[in-house]
CSV table of C-alpha atoms and ligand atoms in Angstrom, one decimal:
chain,number,residue,atom,x,y,z
A,247,MET,CA,67.1,71.5,95.3
A,248,SER,CA,70.6,71.0,93.9
A,249,LEU,CA,69.3,70.5,90.4
A,250,GLN,CA,67.5,73.9,90.6
A,251,ILE,CA,70.8,75.5,91.7
A,252,THR,CA,72.8,74.2,88.8
A,253,CYS,CA,70.0,75.3,86.4
A,254,THR,CA,70.5,78.9,87.4
A,255,THR,CA,74.2,78.8,86.5
A,256,THR,CA,75.5,79.1,83.0
A,257,THR,CA,77.6,75.9,83.2
A,258,ILE,CA,74.6,73.7,82.2
A,259,GLN,CA,73.8,75.6,79.1
A,260,ASN,CA,75.8,73.5,76.7
A,261,GLY,CA,77.5,70.1,76.9
A,262,GLU,CA,81.0,71.5,76.4
A,263,GLU,CA,80.6,73.8,79.4
A,264,MET,CA,79.1,71.0,81.6
A,265,TYR,CA,81.9,68.7,80.8
A,266,ARG,CA,84.3,71.3,82.3
A,267,ILE,CA,83.2,70.5,85.8
A,268,LEU,CA,84.9,67.0,85.4
A,269,LYS,CA,88.3,68.6,84.7
A,270,PRO,CA,90.6,69.9,87.5
A,271,PRO,CA,90.0,73.7,87.6
A,272,ARG,CA,93.6,74.6,88.3
A,273,THR,CA,96.7,72.6,87.8
A,274,ASP,CA,99.2,75.4,88.4
A,275,VAL,CA,98.5,76.0,92.1
A,276,LEU,CA,97.7,73.9,95.2
A,277,VAL,CA,93.9,73.8,95.7
A,278,MET,CA,93.7,71.4,98.6
A,279,THR,CA,95.6,71.0,101.9
A,280,PRO,CA,96.7,67.6,103.2
A,281,TRP,CA,93.8,67.9,105.7
A,282,PHE,CA,91.3,68.4,102.9
A,283,ALA,CA,90.7,72.1,103.3
A,284,PRO,CA,90.1,73.9,99.9
A,285,ILE,CA,92.5,76.7,99.0
A,286,VAL,CA,90.4,79.4,97.2
A,287,TRP,CA,91.8,80.5,93.8
A,288,ASP,CA,90.1,82.1,90.9
A,289,GLY,CA,88.5,79.4,88.8
A,290,THR,CA,88.0,76.9,91.6
A,291,PHE,CA,84.4,77.9,92.6
A,292,ASP,CA,81.1,78.7,91.0
A,293,ILE,CA,79.9,82.0,92.5
A,294,ASP,CA,76.3,81.7,91.3
A,295,LEU,CA,75.9,78.3,93.0
A,296,LEU,CA,77.5,79.6,96.2
A,297,ASP,CA,75.5,82.8,96.3
A,298,TYR,CA,72.3,80.8,95.9
A,299,LYS,CA,73.3,78.5,98.8
A,300,PHE,CA,74.2,81.3,101.2
A,301,LYS,CA,71.1,83.4,100.1
A,302,MET,CA,68.9,80.4,101.0
A,303,ARG,CA,70.4,80.6,104.5
A,304,ASN,CA,69.9,84.4,104.7
A,305,VAL,CA,73.3,84.8,106.2
A,306,THR,CA,74.7,88.1,107.7
A,307,ILE,CA,78.4,88.7,107.6
A,308,GLY,CA,80.3,91.0,110.0
A,309,LEU,CA,83.4,92.7,108.9
A,310,THR,CA,85.7,94.0,111.7
A,311,VAL,CA,88.2,96.7,111.1
A,312,PHE,CA,90.3,98.8,113.4
A,313,ALA,CA,91.1,102.5,112.6
A,314,VAL,CA,93.0,103.8,115.6
A,315,LYS,CA,95.1,107.0,115.6
A,316,LYS,CA,96.4,107.9,112.2
A,317,TYR,CA,95.0,104.8,110.6
A,318,ILE,CA,91.6,106.6,110.6
A,319,ILE,CA,92.7,108.0,107.2
A,320,PHE,CA,92.3,104.6,105.6
A,321,LEU,CA,88.7,104.1,106.7
A,322,GLN,CA,86.8,105.9,104.0
A,323,GLY,CA,88.6,104.3,101.1
A,324,PHE,CA,88.3,100.9,102.8
A,325,ILE,CA,84.6,101.1,103.3
A,326,GLU,CA,83.9,102.5,99.8
A,327,SER,CA,85.8,99.7,98.2
A,328,ALA,CA,84.0,97.2,100.4
A,329,GLU,CA,80.7,98.6,99.2
A,330,ASN,CA,81.7,97.8,95.6
A,331,TYR,CA,83.3,94.4,96.1
A,332,PHE,CA,82.7,92.8,99.5
A,333,MET,CA,79.8,90.3,99.8
A,334,GLN,CA,77.7,91.9,97.1
A,335,GLY,CA,74.0,91.1,97.5
A,336,HIS,CA,74.4,89.7,101.1
A,337,GLN,CA,73.7,91.4,104.5
A,338,VAL,CA,76.8,93.0,105.9
A,339,ASN,CA,77.6,94.8,109.2
A,340,TYR,CA,80.8,96.8,109.3
A,341,TYR,CA,82.1,96.9,112.8
A,342,VAL,CA,84.6,99.8,112.9
A,343,PHE,CA,86.7,100.0,116.1
A,344,THR,CA,88.1,103.5,116.6
A,345,ASP,CA,89.4,105.9,119.2
A,346,GLN,CA,87.9,108.8,117.3
A,347,PRO,CA,84.3,108.2,116.4
A,348,GLU,CA,83.8,111.9,115.6
A,349,ALA,CA,86.4,111.7,112.8
A,350,VAL,CA,84.5,109.0,110.9
A,351,PRO,CA,83.0,110.5,107.8
A,352,GLN,CA,79.4,110.1,106.8
A,353,MET,CA,79.2,107.3,104.2
A,354,ASN,CA,76.2,106.2,102.1
A,355,LEU,CA,75.8,102.4,102.3
A,356,LYS,CA,73.8,100.2,100.0
A,357,PRO,CA,70.6,98.5,101.3
A,358,GLY,CA,71.2,95.6,103.7
A,359,ARG,CA,74.5,97.1,104.9
A,360,ASN,CA,75.1,98.8,108.2
A,361,LEU,CA,78.1,100.5,109.9
A,362,VAL,CA,78.5,100.2,113.6
A,363,LEU,CA,81.0,102.4,115.4
A,364,LEU,CA,82.7,100.8,118.5
A,365,VAL,CA,84.9,103.0,120.6
A,366,VAL,CA,88.2,101.6,121.8
A,367,GLN,CA,91.2,103.0,123.6
A,368,SER,CA,94.4,103.6,121.9
A,369,TYR,CA,97.8,102.3,123.1
A,370,PRO,CA,101.1,104.1,123.1
A,371,GLN,CA,102.9,101.2,121.3
A,372,TRP,CA,101.7,100.3,117.8
A,373,GLN,CA,102.3,96.7,118.4
A,374,GLU,CA,99.8,96.8,121.2
A,375,ILE,CA,97.2,98.5,119.0
A,376,SER,CA,97.6,95.6,116.6
A,377,MET,CA,97.6,92.9,119.2
A,378,HIS,CA,94.7,94.2,121.3
A,379,ARG,CA,92.5,93.6,118.2
A,380,MET,CA,92.3,90.0,119.4
A,381,GLU,CA,90.9,91.0,122.8
A,382,MET,CA,88.4,93.5,121.4
A,383,ILE,CA,87.1,91.0,118.8
A,384,TYR,CA,86.5,88.2,121.3
A,385,LEU,CA,84.9,90.5,123.9
A,386,PHE,CA,82.6,91.9,121.3
A,387,ILE,CA,81.7,88.5,119.9
A,388,GLN,CA,80.4,87.7,123.3
A,389,LYS,CA,78.7,91.0,123.9
A,390,ARG,CA,77.2,91.7,120.5
A,391,PHE,CA,78.4,90.1,117.3
A,392,LYS,CA,77.1,86.6,118.1
A,393,LYS,CA,73.5,88.0,118.2
A,394,GLU,CA,73.9,89.9,115.0
A,395,VAL,CA,75.9,87.9,112.4
A,396,ASP,CA,76.6,84.4,111.3
A,397,TYR,CA,80.2,84.9,110.1
A,398,LEU,CA,82.9,87.3,111.1
A,399,VAL,CA,85.7,88.5,108.8
A,400,CYS,CA,88.6,90.3,110.4
A,401,VAL,CA,90.9,92.4,108.3
A,402,ASP,CA,93.5,95.2,108.3
A,403,VAL,CA,92.2,98.7,107.4
A,404,ASP,CA,95.2,99.8,105.3
A,405,MET,CA,93.7,97.9,102.4
A,406,THR,CA,91.2,98.3,99.5
A,407,PHE,CA,89.0,95.7,97.9
A,408,SER,CA,89.8,95.8,94.2
A,409,ASP,CA,87.9,92.7,92.9
A,410,HIS,CA,85.2,90.3,94.0
A,411,VAL,CA,85.4,89.0,97.6
A,412,GLY,CA,82.2,87.0,98.4
A,413,VAL,CA,80.8,84.0,100.1
A,414,GLU,CA,83.4,81.7,98.6
A,415,ILE,CA,85.6,82.7,101.5
A,416,LEU,CA,83.2,81.6,104.2
A,417,ASP,CA,83.7,78.5,106.3
A,418,ASN,CA,84.0,77.4,109.9
A,419,LEU,CA,87.5,78.8,110.2
A,420,PHE,CA,89.6,80.4,107.4
A,421,GLY,CA,93.0,82.0,107.1
A,422,THR,CA,94.9,83.6,104.2
A,423,LEU,CA,98.2,82.7,102.7
A,424,HIS,CA,100.7,85.6,103.3
A,425,PRO,CA,101.7,87.0,99.9
A,426,ALA,CA,105.4,87.0,100.8
A,427,PHE,CA,105.5,83.3,101.7
A,428,TYR,CA,103.0,81.3,99.7
A,429,ASP,CA,105.7,79.7,97.6
A,430,THR,CA,108.6,79.8,100.1
A,431,ASN,CA,110.4,77.0,101.6
A,432,PRO,CA,108.8,76.5,105.1
A,433,ILE,CA,112.2,76.7,106.7
A,434,GLU,CA,112.2,80.4,105.8
A,435,TYR,CA,108.8,81.2,107.3
A,436,THR,CA,109.1,83.9,109.9
A,437,TYR,CA,107.3,82.0,112.6
A,438,GLU,CA,108.3,82.8,116.2
A,439,ARG,CA,111.4,80.6,116.8
A,440,ARG,CA,112.1,81.4,120.5
A,441,ILE,CA,110.9,78.6,122.7
A,442,GLU,CA,110.0,81.1,125.5
A,443,SER,CA,107.1,82.6,123.5
A,444,GLU,CA,103.6,81.1,123.4
A,445,ALA,CA,103.8,81.6,119.6
A,446,TYR,CA,106.9,79.3,119.3
A,447,ILE,CA,106.9,76.9,116.3
A,448,PRO,CA,110.0,74.7,115.9
A,449,PHE,CA,111.8,74.4,112.6
A,450,TYR,CA,110.4,71.5,110.6
A,451,GLU,CA,106.9,72.1,111.9
A,452,GLY,CA,104.1,74.2,110.4
A,453,ASP,CA,102.2,74.0,107.1
A,454,PHE,CA,101.6,77.4,105.7
A,455,TYR,CA,102.5,81.0,106.7
A,456,TYR,CA,99.3,82.9,107.3
A,457,ALA,CA,98.8,86.6,107.2
A,458,GLY,CA,97.6,88.4,110.3
A,459,GLY,CA,95.5,90.8,108.2
A,460,PHE,CA,92.7,88.5,107.0
A,461,PHE,CA,91.0,85.6,108.9
A,462,GLY,CA,87.5,84.7,109.9
A,463,GLY,CA,84.8,82.1,110.2
A,464,LYS,CA,81.8,81.2,112.2
A,465,LEU,CA,81.4,83.1,115.4
A,466,LYS,CA,82.3,80.3,117.7
A,467,GLU,CA,85.5,79.5,115.9
A,468,VAL,CA,86.6,83.1,115.6
A,469,PHE,CA,85.8,83.5,119.3
A,470,LEU,CA,88.1,80.6,120.2
A,471,LEU,CA,90.9,81.8,118.0
A,472,THR,CA,90.8,85.4,119.2
A,473,LYS,CA,90.5,84.5,122.9
A,474,ARG,CA,93.3,82.0,122.7
A,475,CYS,CA,95.6,84.4,120.8
A,476,HIS,CA,94.8,87.2,123.3
A,477,GLU,CA,95.6,84.9,126.3
A,478,ALA,CA,98.9,83.8,124.6
A,479,ILE,CA,99.8,87.5,124.0
A,480,MET,CA,99.1,88.3,127.7
A,481,LYS,CA,101.2,85.3,128.8
A,482,ASP,CA,104.1,86.5,126.7
A,483,LYS,CA,103.7,90.0,128.1
A,484,ASN,CA,104.0,88.7,131.6
A,485,ASN,CA,107.1,86.8,130.6
A,486,GLU,CA,108.5,90.0,129.0
A,487,ILE,CA,108.6,88.6,125.5
A,488,GLU,CA,106.8,89.8,122.4
A,489,ALA,CA,106.4,87.5,119.4
A,490,ILE,CA,108.4,88.5,116.3
A,491,TRP,CA,105.3,89.4,114.2
A,492,HIS,CA,103.0,90.1,117.1
A,493,ASP,CA,99.4,88.9,116.6
A,494,GLU,CA,100.4,87.3,113.2
A,495,SER,CA,102.8,85.0,115.0
A,496,HIS,CA,100.1,83.9,117.4
A,497,ILE,CA,97.6,83.3,114.6
A,498,ASN,CA,100.2,81.1,112.9
A,499,LYS,CA,100.6,79.1,116.2
A,500,TYR,CA,96.9,78.7,116.5
A,501,PHE,CA,96.4,77.5,113.0
A,502,LEU,CA,99.2,74.9,113.5
A,503,ASN,CA,97.0,73.2,116.2
A,504,HIS,CA,93.6,74.1,114.9
A,505,LYS,CA,93.7,73.7,111.2
A,506,PRO,CA,91.6,76.1,109.2
A,507,THR,CA,88.8,74.5,107.2
A,508,LYS,CA,89.4,76.8,104.3
A,509,ILE,CA,92.4,78.8,103.1
A,510,LEU,CA,92.4,81.9,100.9
A,511,SER,CA,95.0,82.3,98.3
A,512,PRO,CA,97.1,85.5,98.0
A,513,GLU,CA,94.5,86.8,95.6
A,514,TYR,CA,92.8,87.8,98.9
A,515,LEU,CA,95.8,89.7,100.3
A,516,TRP,CA,98.2,91.1,97.8
A,517,ASP,CA,100.7,93.9,97.8
A,518,ASN,CA,101.5,95.6,94.5
A,519,ASP,CA,105.0,96.1,95.7
A,520,MET,CA,105.4,92.4,95.1
A,521,GLY,CA,104.6,92.9,91.4
A,522,ASN,CA,102.6,90.3,89.4
A,523,ARG,CA,102.6,86.5,89.2
A,524,ASN,CA,101.2,84.3,86.4
A,525,ILE,CA,99.2,82.3,89.0
A,526,LEU,CA,97.6,85.5,90.2
A,527,ARG,CA,94.5,86.0,87.9
A,528,LYS,CA,92.9,88.4,90.3
A,529,LYS,CA,94.0,90.8,92.9
A,530,ARG,CA,91.0,91.1,95.2
A,531,PHE,CA,92.3,92.9,98.3
A,532,LEU,CA,95.3,95.1,98.0
A,533,ALA,CA,97.6,96.8,100.5
A,534,VAL,CA,97.4,100.6,100.3
A,535,ARG,CA,100.8,102.3,99.7
A,536,LYS,CA,101.6,104.0,102.9
A,537,ASN,CA,104.2,106.5,103.8
A,538,HIS,CA,105.5,104.5,106.8
A,539,LYS,CA,107.3,107.5,108.3
A,540,ALA,CA,104.3,109.8,108.2
A,541,ILE,CA,101.6,107.3,109.2
A,542,ARG,CA,103.6,105.7,112.0
A,543,SER,CA,105.2,108.8,113.6
B,690,4GW,C1,103.6,102.0,113.5
B,690,4GW,O1,103.7,103.1,114.0
B,690,4GW,C2,102.2,101.4,113.4
B,690,4GW,S1,100.8,102.2,113.9
B,690,4GW,C3,101.9,100.2,113.0
B,690,4GW,C4,100.5,99.9,113.0
B,690,4GW,C5,99.8,100.9,113.5
B,690,4GW,C6,98.4,101.0,113.7
B,690,4GW,C7,97.6,99.8,113.3
B,690,4GW,C8,97.7,102.1,114.1
B,690,4GW,O2,98.3,103.2,114.5
B,690,4GW,N1,96.3,102.1,114.2
B,690,4GW,C9,95.6,101.0,113.8
B,690,4GW,O3,94.4,101.1,113.8
B,690,4GW,N2,96.3,99.9,113.4
B,690,4GW,C10,95.5,98.7,113.0
B,690,4GW,O4,96.3,97.5,113.1
B,690,4GW,C11,95.0,98.8,111.6
B,690,4GW,O5,93.7,98.2,111.4
B,690,4GW,C12,96.0,98.1,110.8
B,690,4GW,O6,95.6,97.7,109.5
B,690,4GW,C13,96.3,96.9,111.8
B,690,4GW,C14,97.7,96.3,111.5
B,690,4GW,O7,98.7,97.2,111.4
B,690,4GW,P1,99.5,97.4,110.0
B,690,4GW,O8,98.4,97.4,108.9
B,690,4GW,O9,100.3,98.6,110.0
B,690,4GW,O10,100.3,96.1,109.9
B,690,4GW,P2,101.1,95.6,108.6
B,690,4GW,O11,102.3,96.4,108.3
B,690,4GW,O12,101.4,94.1,108.9
B,690,4GW,O13,100.1,95.7,107.4
B,691,MN,MN1,98.2,96.3,107.1
């Protein structure tokens, strides 16, 4: 079986190419955590081999996204870009949570791809909109997603896919390095530092700073993460404290105690306001420029 797989890739076609697999693919970036989770950078994976492996398992991938209130304007561009770059050739269910189903435009999807609208309430505070994503995701995993998909990928909507994002990201539980902190001294990570919060992480603890806008994994693992984060958020609310970066702070706390089995490099969550970096060969998922005043008023 494995021989067949390599035969379908170009790497075997000449000796020079084959030899390449024995060389470290990248020496300019960290490609493995101390707990042996791969960090996904361009050049570290063979997409033909991985596509074949996931095709054999006939996997279906769910992509959750929230478009509440004014953020509905990001949805069309988001889905259109996902049609071009997200999980090409695999089965995909888009799960769009919105308070305005009537405002969702008709979009033509490629074969094997479906869009499911899920109506949710809005909250007066934007922080609550962001944090209640955890609650909605875990409730809908129980209610529906676990019957329909093998993996769940949970992202922000104010983004566009601008290059390949495929099955190389999938694993039991994955998080993404925050573009502002991937090469920062951990002492400067903006973890929640107040001991009263459930998201508290003391100085001199923590590995990476993960972004709130891109995580996922197998259904069971995403269920445990989202449920735990929601419960922590509710505990904080009862204690009249809100973590500094809301759901992102709680994700960082969760990943401290439940190490992700794979980590995505900032290729998978970049902001052009941060400019370019030599190590960044691809920008796969980009923040959309937003007029903060207009969108958030
Ligand atoms: C300030 O007024 C707001 S509104 C900040 C977030 C808001 C918001 C966020 C919203 O009105 N509707 C909404 O659906 N969201 C969802 O939460 C949306 O999916 C968005 O991508 C996610 C996180 O908010 P964000 O993208 O603004 O957060 P950052 O600035 O960290 O990317
Ligand atoms: Mn965002």
